PDB file of C-alpha atoms and ligand atoms in Angstrom:
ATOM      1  CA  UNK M   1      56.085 104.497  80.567  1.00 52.00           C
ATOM      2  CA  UNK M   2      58.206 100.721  80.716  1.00 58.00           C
ATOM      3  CA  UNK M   3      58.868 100.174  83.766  1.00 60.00           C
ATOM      4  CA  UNK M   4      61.747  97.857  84.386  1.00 59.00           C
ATOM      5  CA  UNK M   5      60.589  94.338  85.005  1.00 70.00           C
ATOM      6  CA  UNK M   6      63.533  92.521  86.078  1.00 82.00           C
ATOM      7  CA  UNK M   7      67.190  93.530  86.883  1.00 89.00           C
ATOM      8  CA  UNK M   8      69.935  91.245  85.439  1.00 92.00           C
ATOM      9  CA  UNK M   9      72.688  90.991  87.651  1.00 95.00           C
ATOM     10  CA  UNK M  10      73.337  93.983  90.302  1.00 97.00           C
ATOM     11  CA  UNK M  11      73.712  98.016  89.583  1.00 98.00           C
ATOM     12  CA  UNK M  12      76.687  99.980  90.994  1.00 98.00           C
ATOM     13  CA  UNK M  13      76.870 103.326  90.539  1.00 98.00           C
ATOM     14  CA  UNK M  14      80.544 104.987  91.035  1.00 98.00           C
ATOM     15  CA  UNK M  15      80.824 108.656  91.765  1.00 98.00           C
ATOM     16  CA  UNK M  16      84.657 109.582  91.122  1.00 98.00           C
ATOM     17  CA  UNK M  17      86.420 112.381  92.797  1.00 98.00           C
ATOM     18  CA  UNK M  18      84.252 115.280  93.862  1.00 97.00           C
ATOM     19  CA  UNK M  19      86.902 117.668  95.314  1.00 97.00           C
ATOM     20  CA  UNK M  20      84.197 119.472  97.002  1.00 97.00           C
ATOM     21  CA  UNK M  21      85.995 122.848  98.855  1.00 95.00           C
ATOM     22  CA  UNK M  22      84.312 126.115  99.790  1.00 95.00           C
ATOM     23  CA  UNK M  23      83.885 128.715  97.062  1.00 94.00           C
ATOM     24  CA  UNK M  24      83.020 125.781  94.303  1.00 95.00           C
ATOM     25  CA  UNK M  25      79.490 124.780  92.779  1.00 95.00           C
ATOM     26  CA  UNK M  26      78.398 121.680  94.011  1.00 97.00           C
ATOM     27  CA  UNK M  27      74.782 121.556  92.037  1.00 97.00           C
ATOM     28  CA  UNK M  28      75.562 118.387  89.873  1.00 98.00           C
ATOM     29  CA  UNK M  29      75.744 116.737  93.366  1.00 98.00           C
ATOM     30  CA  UNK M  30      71.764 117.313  93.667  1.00 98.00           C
ATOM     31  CA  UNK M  31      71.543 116.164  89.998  1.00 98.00           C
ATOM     32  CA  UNK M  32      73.403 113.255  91.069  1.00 98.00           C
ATOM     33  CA  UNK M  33      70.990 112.446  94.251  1.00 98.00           C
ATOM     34  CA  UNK M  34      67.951 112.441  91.690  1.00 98.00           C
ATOM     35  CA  UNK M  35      69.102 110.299  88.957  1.00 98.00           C
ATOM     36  CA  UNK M  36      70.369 107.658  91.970  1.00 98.00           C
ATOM     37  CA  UNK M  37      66.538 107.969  93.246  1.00 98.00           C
ATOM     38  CA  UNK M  38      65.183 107.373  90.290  1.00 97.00           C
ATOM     39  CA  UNK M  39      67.922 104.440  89.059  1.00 97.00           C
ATOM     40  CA  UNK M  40      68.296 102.792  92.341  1.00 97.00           C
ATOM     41  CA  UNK M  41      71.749 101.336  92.299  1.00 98.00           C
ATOM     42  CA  UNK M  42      72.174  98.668  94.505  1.00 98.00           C
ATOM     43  CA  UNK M  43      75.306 100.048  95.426  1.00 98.00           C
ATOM     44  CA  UNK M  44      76.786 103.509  95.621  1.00 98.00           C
ATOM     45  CA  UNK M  45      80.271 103.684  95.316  1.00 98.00           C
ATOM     46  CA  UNK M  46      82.080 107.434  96.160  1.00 98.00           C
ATOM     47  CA  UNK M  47      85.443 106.586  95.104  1.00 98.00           C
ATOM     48  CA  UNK M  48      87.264 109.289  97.371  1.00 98.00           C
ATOM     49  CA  UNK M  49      88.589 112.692  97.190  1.00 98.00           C
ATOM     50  CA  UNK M  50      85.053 113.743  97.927  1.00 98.00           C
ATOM     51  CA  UNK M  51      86.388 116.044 100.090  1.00 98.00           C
ATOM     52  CA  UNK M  52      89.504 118.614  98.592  1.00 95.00           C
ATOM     53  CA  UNK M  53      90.407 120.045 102.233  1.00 95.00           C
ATOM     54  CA  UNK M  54      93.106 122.839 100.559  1.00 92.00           C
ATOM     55  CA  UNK M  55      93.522 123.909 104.092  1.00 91.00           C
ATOM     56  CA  UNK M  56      95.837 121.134 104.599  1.00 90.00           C
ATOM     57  CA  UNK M  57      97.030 121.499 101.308  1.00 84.00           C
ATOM     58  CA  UNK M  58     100.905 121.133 101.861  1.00 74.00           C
ATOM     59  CA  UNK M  59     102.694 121.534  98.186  1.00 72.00           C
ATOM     60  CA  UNK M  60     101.053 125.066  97.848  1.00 65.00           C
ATOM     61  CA  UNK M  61     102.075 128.153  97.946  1.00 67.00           C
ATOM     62  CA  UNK M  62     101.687 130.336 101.242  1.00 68.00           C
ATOM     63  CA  UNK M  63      99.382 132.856  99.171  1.00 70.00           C
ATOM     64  CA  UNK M  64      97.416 130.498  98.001  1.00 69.00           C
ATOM     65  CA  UNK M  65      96.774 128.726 101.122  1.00 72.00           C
ATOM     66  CA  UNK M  66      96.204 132.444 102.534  1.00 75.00           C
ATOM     67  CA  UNK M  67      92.602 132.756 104.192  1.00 79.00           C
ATOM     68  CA  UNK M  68      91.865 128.826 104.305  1.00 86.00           C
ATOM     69  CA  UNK M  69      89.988 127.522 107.333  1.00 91.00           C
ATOM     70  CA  UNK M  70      90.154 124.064 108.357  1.00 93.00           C
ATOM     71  CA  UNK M  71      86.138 124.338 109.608  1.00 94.00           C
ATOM     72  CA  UNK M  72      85.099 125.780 106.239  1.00 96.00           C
ATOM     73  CA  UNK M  73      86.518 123.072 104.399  1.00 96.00           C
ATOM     74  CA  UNK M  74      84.584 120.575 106.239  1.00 97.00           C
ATOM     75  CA  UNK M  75      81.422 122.430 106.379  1.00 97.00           C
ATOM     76  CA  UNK M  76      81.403 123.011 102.970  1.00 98.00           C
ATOM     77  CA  UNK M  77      81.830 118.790 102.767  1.00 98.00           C
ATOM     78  CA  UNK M  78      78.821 118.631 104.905  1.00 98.00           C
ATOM     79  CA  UNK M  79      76.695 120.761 103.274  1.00 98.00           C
ATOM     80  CA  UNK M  80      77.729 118.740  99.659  1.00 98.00           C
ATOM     81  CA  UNK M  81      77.405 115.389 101.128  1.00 98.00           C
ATOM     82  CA  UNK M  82      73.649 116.582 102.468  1.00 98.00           C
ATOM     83  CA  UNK M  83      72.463 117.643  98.742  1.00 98.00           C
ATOM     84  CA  UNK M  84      73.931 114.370  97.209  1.00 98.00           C
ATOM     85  CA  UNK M  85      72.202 112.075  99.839  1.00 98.00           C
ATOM     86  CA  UNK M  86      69.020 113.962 100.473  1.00 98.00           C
ATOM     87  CA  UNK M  87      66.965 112.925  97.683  1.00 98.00           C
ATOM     88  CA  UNK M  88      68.698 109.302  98.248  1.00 98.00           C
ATOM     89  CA  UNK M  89      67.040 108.855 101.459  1.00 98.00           C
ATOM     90  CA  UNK M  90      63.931 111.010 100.167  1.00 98.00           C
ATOM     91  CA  UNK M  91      62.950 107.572  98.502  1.00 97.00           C
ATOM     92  CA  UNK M  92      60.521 105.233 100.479  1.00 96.00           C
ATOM     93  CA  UNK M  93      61.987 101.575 101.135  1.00 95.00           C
ATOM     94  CA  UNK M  94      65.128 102.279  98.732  1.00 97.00           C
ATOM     95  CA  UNK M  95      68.190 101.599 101.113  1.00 97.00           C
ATOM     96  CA  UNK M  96      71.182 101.191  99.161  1.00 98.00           C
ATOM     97  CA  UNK M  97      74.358 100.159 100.078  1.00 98.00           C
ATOM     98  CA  UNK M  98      76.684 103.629 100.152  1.00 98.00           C
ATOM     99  CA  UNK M  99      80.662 102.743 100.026  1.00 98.00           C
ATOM    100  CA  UNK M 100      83.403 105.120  99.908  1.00 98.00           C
ATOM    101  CA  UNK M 101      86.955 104.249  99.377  1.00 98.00           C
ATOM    102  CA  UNK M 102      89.124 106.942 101.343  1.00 98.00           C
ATOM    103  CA  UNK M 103      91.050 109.330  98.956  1.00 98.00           C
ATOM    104  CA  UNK M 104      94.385 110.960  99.679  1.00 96.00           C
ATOM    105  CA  UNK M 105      93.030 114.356 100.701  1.00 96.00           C
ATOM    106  CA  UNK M 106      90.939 112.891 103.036  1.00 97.00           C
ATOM    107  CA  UNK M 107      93.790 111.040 103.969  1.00 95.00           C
ATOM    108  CA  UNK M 108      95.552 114.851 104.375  1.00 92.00           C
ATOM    109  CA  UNK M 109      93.655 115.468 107.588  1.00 95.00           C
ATOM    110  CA  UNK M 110      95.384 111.953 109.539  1.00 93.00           C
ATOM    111  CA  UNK M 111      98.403 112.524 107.789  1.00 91.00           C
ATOM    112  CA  UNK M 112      98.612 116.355 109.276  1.00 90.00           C
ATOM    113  CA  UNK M 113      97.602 114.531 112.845  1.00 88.00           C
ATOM    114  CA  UNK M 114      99.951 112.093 112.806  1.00 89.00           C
ATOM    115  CA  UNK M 115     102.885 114.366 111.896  1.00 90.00           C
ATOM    116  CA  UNK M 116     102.083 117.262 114.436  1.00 88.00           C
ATOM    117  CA  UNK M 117     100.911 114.783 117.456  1.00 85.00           C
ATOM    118  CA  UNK M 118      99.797 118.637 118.893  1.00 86.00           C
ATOM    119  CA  UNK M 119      96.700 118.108 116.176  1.00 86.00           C
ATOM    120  CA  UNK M 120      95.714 114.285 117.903  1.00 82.00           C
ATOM    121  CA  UNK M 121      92.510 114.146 118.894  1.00 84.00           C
ATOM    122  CA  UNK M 122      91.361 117.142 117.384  1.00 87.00           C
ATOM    123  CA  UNK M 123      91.778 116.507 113.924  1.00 91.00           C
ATOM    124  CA  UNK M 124      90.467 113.702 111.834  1.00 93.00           C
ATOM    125  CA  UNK M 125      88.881 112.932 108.792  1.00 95.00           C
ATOM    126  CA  UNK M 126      85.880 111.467 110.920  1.00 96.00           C
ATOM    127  CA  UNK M 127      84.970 115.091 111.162  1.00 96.00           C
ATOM    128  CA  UNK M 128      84.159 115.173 107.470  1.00 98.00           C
ATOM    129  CA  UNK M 129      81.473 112.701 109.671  1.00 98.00           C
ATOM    130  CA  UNK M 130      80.829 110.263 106.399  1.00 98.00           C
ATOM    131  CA  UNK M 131      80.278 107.371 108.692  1.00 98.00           C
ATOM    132  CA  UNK M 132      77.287 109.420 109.994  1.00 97.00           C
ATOM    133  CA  UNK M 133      76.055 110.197 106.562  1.00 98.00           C
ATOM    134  CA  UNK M 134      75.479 106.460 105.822  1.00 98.00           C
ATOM    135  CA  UNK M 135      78.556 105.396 104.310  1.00 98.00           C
ATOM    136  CA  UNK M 136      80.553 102.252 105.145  1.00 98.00           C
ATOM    137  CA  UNK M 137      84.300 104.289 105.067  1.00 98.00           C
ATOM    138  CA  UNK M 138      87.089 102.324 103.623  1.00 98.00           C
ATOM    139  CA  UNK M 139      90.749 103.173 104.291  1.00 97.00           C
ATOM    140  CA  UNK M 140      92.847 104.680 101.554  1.00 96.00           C
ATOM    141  CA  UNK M 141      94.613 102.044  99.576  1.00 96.00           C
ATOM    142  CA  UNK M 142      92.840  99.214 100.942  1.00 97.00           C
ATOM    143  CA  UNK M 143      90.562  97.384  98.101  1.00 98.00           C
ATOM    144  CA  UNK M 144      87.660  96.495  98.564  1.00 98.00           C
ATOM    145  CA  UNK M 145      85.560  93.899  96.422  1.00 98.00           C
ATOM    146  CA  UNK M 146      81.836  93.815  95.976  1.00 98.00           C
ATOM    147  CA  UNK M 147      80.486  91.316  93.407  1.00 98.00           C
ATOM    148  CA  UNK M 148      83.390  90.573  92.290  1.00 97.00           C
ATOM    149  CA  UNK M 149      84.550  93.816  91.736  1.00 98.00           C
ATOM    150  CA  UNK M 150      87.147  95.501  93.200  1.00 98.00           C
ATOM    151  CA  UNK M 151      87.281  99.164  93.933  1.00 98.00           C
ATOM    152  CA  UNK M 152      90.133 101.583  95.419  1.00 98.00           C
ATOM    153  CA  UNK M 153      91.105 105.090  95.147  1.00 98.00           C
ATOM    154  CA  UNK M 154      94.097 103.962  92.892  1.00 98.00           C
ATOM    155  CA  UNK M 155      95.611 100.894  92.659  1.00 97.00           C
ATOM    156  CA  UNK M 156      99.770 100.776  93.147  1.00 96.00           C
ATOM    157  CA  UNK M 157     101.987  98.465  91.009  1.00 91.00           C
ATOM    158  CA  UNK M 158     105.773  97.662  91.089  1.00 79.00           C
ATOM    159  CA  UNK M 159     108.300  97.510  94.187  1.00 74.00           C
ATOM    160  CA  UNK M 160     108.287 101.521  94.303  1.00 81.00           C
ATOM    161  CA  UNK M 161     104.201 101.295  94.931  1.00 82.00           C
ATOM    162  CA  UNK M 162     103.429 103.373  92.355  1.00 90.00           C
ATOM    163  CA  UNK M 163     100.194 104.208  91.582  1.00 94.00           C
ATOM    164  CA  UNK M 164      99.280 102.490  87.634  1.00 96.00           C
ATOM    165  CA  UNK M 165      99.125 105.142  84.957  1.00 94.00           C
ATOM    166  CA  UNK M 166      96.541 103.323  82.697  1.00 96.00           C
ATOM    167  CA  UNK M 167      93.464 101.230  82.866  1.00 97.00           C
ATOM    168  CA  UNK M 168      95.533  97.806  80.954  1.00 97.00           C
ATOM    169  CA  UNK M 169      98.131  98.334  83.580  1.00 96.00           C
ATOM    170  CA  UNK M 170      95.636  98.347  86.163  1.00 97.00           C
ATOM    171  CA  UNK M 171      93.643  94.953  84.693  1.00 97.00           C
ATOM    172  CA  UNK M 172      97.274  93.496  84.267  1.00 95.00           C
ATOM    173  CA  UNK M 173      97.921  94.512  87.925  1.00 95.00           C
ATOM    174  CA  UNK M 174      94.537  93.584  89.721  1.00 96.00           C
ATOM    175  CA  UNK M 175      94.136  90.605  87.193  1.00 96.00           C
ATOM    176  CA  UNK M 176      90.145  91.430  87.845  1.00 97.00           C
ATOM    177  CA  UNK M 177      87.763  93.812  87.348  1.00 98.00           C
ATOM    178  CA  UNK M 178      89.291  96.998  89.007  1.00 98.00           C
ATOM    179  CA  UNK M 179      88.133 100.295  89.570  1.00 98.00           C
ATOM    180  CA  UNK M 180      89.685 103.669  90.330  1.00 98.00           C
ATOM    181  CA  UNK M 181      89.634 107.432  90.617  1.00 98.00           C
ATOM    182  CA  UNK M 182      92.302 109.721  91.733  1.00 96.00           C
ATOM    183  CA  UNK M 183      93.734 110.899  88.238  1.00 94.00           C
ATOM    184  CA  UNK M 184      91.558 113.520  86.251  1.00 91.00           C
ATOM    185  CA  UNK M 185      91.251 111.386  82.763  1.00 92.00           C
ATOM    186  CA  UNK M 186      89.123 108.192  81.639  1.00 95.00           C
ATOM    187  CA  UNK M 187      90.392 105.446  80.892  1.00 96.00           C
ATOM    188  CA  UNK M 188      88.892 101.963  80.219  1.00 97.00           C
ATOM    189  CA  UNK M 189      90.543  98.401  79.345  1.00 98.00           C
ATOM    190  CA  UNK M 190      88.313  94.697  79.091  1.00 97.00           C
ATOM    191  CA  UNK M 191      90.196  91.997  78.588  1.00 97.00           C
ATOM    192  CA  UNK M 192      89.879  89.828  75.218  1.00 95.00           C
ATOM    193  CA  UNK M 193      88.983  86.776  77.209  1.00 94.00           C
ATOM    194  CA  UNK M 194      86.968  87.345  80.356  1.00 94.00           C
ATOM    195  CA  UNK M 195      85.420  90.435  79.820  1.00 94.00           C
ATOM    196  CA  UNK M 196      87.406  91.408  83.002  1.00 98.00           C
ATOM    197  CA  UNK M 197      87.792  95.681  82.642  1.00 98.00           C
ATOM    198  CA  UNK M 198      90.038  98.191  84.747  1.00 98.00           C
ATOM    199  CA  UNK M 199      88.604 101.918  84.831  1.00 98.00           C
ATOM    200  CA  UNK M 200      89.963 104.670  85.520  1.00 97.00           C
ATOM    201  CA  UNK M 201      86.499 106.792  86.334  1.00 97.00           C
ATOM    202  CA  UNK M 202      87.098 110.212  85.515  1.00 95.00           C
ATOM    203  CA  UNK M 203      85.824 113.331  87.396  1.00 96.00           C
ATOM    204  CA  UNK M 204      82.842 114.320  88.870  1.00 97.00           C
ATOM    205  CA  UNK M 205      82.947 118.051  89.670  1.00 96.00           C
ATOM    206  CA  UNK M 206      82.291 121.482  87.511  1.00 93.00           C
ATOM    207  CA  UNK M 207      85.032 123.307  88.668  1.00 88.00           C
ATOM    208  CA  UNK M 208      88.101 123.956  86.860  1.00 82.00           C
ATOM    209  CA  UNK M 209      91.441 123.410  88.964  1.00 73.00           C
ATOM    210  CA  UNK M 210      94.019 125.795  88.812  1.00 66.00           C
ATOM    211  CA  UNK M 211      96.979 123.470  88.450  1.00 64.00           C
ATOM    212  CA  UNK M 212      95.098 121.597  85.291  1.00 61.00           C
ATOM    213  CA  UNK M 213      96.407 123.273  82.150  1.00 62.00           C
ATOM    214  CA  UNK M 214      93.274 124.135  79.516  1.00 59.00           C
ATOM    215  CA  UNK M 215      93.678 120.734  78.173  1.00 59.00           C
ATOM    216  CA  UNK M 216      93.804 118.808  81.474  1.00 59.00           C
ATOM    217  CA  UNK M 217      90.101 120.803  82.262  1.00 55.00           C
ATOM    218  CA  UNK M 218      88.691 119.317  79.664  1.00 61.00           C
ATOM    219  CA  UNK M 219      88.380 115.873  80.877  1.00 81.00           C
ATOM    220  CA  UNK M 220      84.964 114.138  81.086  1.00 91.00           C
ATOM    221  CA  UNK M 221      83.105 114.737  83.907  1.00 95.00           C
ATOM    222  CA  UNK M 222      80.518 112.334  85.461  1.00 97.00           C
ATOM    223  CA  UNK M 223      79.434 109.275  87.100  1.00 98.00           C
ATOM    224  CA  UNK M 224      79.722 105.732  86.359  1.00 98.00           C
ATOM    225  CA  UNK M 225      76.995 103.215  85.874  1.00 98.00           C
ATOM    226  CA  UNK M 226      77.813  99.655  86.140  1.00 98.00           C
ATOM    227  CA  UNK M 227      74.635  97.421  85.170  1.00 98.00           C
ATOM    228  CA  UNK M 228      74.468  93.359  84.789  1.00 97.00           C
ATOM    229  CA  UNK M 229      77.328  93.375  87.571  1.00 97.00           C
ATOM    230  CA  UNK M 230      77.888  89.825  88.172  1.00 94.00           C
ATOM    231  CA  UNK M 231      80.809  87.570  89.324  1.00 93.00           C
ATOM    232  CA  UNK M 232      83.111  90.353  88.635  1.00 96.00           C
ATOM    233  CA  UNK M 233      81.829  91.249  85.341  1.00 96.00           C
ATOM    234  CA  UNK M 234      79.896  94.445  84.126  1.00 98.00           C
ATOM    235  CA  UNK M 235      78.689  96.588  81.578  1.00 97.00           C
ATOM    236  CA  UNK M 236      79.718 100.429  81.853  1.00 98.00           C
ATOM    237  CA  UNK M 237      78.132 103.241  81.035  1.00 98.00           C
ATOM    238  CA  UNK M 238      79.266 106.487  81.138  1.00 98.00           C
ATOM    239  CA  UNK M 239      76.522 109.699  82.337  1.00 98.00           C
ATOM    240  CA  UNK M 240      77.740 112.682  81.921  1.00 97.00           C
ATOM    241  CA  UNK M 241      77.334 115.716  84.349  1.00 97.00           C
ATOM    242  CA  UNK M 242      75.790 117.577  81.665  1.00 96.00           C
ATOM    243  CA  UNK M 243      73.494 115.136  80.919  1.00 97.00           C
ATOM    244  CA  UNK M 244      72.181 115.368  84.504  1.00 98.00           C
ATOM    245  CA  UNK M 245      72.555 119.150  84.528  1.00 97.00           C
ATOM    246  CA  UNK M 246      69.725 118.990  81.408  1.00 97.00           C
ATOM    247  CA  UNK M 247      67.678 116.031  82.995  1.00 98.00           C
ATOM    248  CA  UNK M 248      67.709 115.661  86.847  1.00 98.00           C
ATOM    249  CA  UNK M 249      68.355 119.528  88.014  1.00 96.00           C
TER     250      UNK M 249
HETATM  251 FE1  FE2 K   1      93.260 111.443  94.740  1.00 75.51          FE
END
């Protein structure tokens, strides 16, 4: 077999929103963890809403939030984040650099402590213990670049600080490379000139959500692969979670 020879430029691989809860499969996350060990990004980029936490869900109903436990939610976040990472660290002198951008529910579990004081100092989303894990945690909303790049959970635009509804917005916005998850569809914009791109990453879980009509559950599902990363620039490629599910399980 070829084995590569020389890299051009840097690899990032993105991993959108995982919305990891108990009760859901998590498998492709192992799938995931192989492919990375066999790839070796450079970076790994987990662009938030790993975690779901629909303990702390506050827009639904009481019978649906019936029977959830804060300490299952997080386990079950543990458990994920161990099957992703394990064959990641698995890999002799392969030390990558593992980044994740805080996503709003994440964000649910300092929201809920800051609202009810009562819940200071014993809740936080440092019990989801990412930090621990490996990964250098970035606060929601706040960008961060790496080769040029710039990645967030979503990117805001406008006075109101809304977040932008479309990759072109988000290149208009960002006026670089920019990368986001948050919203369930893909979307991708370069620019004519620079080759500059905004992306809007997609999905990376199996499980349906309930509030998705059939339509919104069929959006793509997978990971991100962003080789020749250089000075902001990049060339995507899309891996889908059934292409891992066939190859890396
Ligand atoms: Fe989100």
């Amino acid at each position: 077999m070829r084995k590569h020879k020389q890299r051009i430029g840097k690899i990032i691989a993105i991993i959108p929103d995982c919305q990891v809860r108990p009760g859901v499969d998590t498998a492709h996350l192992s799938w995931i963890g192989n492919y990375l060990s066999e790839k070796q990004p450079d970076y790994i980029v987990q662009i938030g809403d790993f975690a779901d936490m629909p303990s702390l869900n506050s827009h639904g109903k009481l019978i649906e939030l019936e029977g959830r436990r804060y300490q299952d939610d997080v386990k079950s976040v543990h458990r994920a984040m161990e099957s992703l990472l394990k064959p990641i660290k698995a890999v002799k002198n392969y030390y990558p650099e593992l980044v994740l951008t805080m996503g709003n529910h994440e964000q649910r579990i300092d929201r809920v402590a800051e609202e009810q004081p009562k819940f200071l100092g014993t809740l936080s989303s440092a019990d989801l213990q990412y930090a621990q894990s490996g990964w250098k945690v970035i606060p929601f909303l706040k960008p961060i670049k790496i080769q040029g790049i710039e990645f967030c959970h979503y990117f805001i635009s406008g006075a109101m600080g809304r977040p932008v509804s479309s990759a072109a917005s988000l290149l208009r916005e960002r006026q670089c490379t920019a990368v986001q998850g948050h919203v369930q569809y893909t979307d991708l914009a370069f620019h004519k000139k620079t080759g500059n791109f905004g992306l809007f990453c997609g999905i990376c879980y199996l499980h349906d959500e309930d509030y998705l009509t059939y339509q919104g559950n069929s959006t793509r599902r997978q990971i991100v692969m962003l080789h020749e990363v250089h000075d902001g620039t990049a060339d995507p490629m899309f891996v889908s979670l059934e292409f891992l599910r066939h190859n890396y399980a």
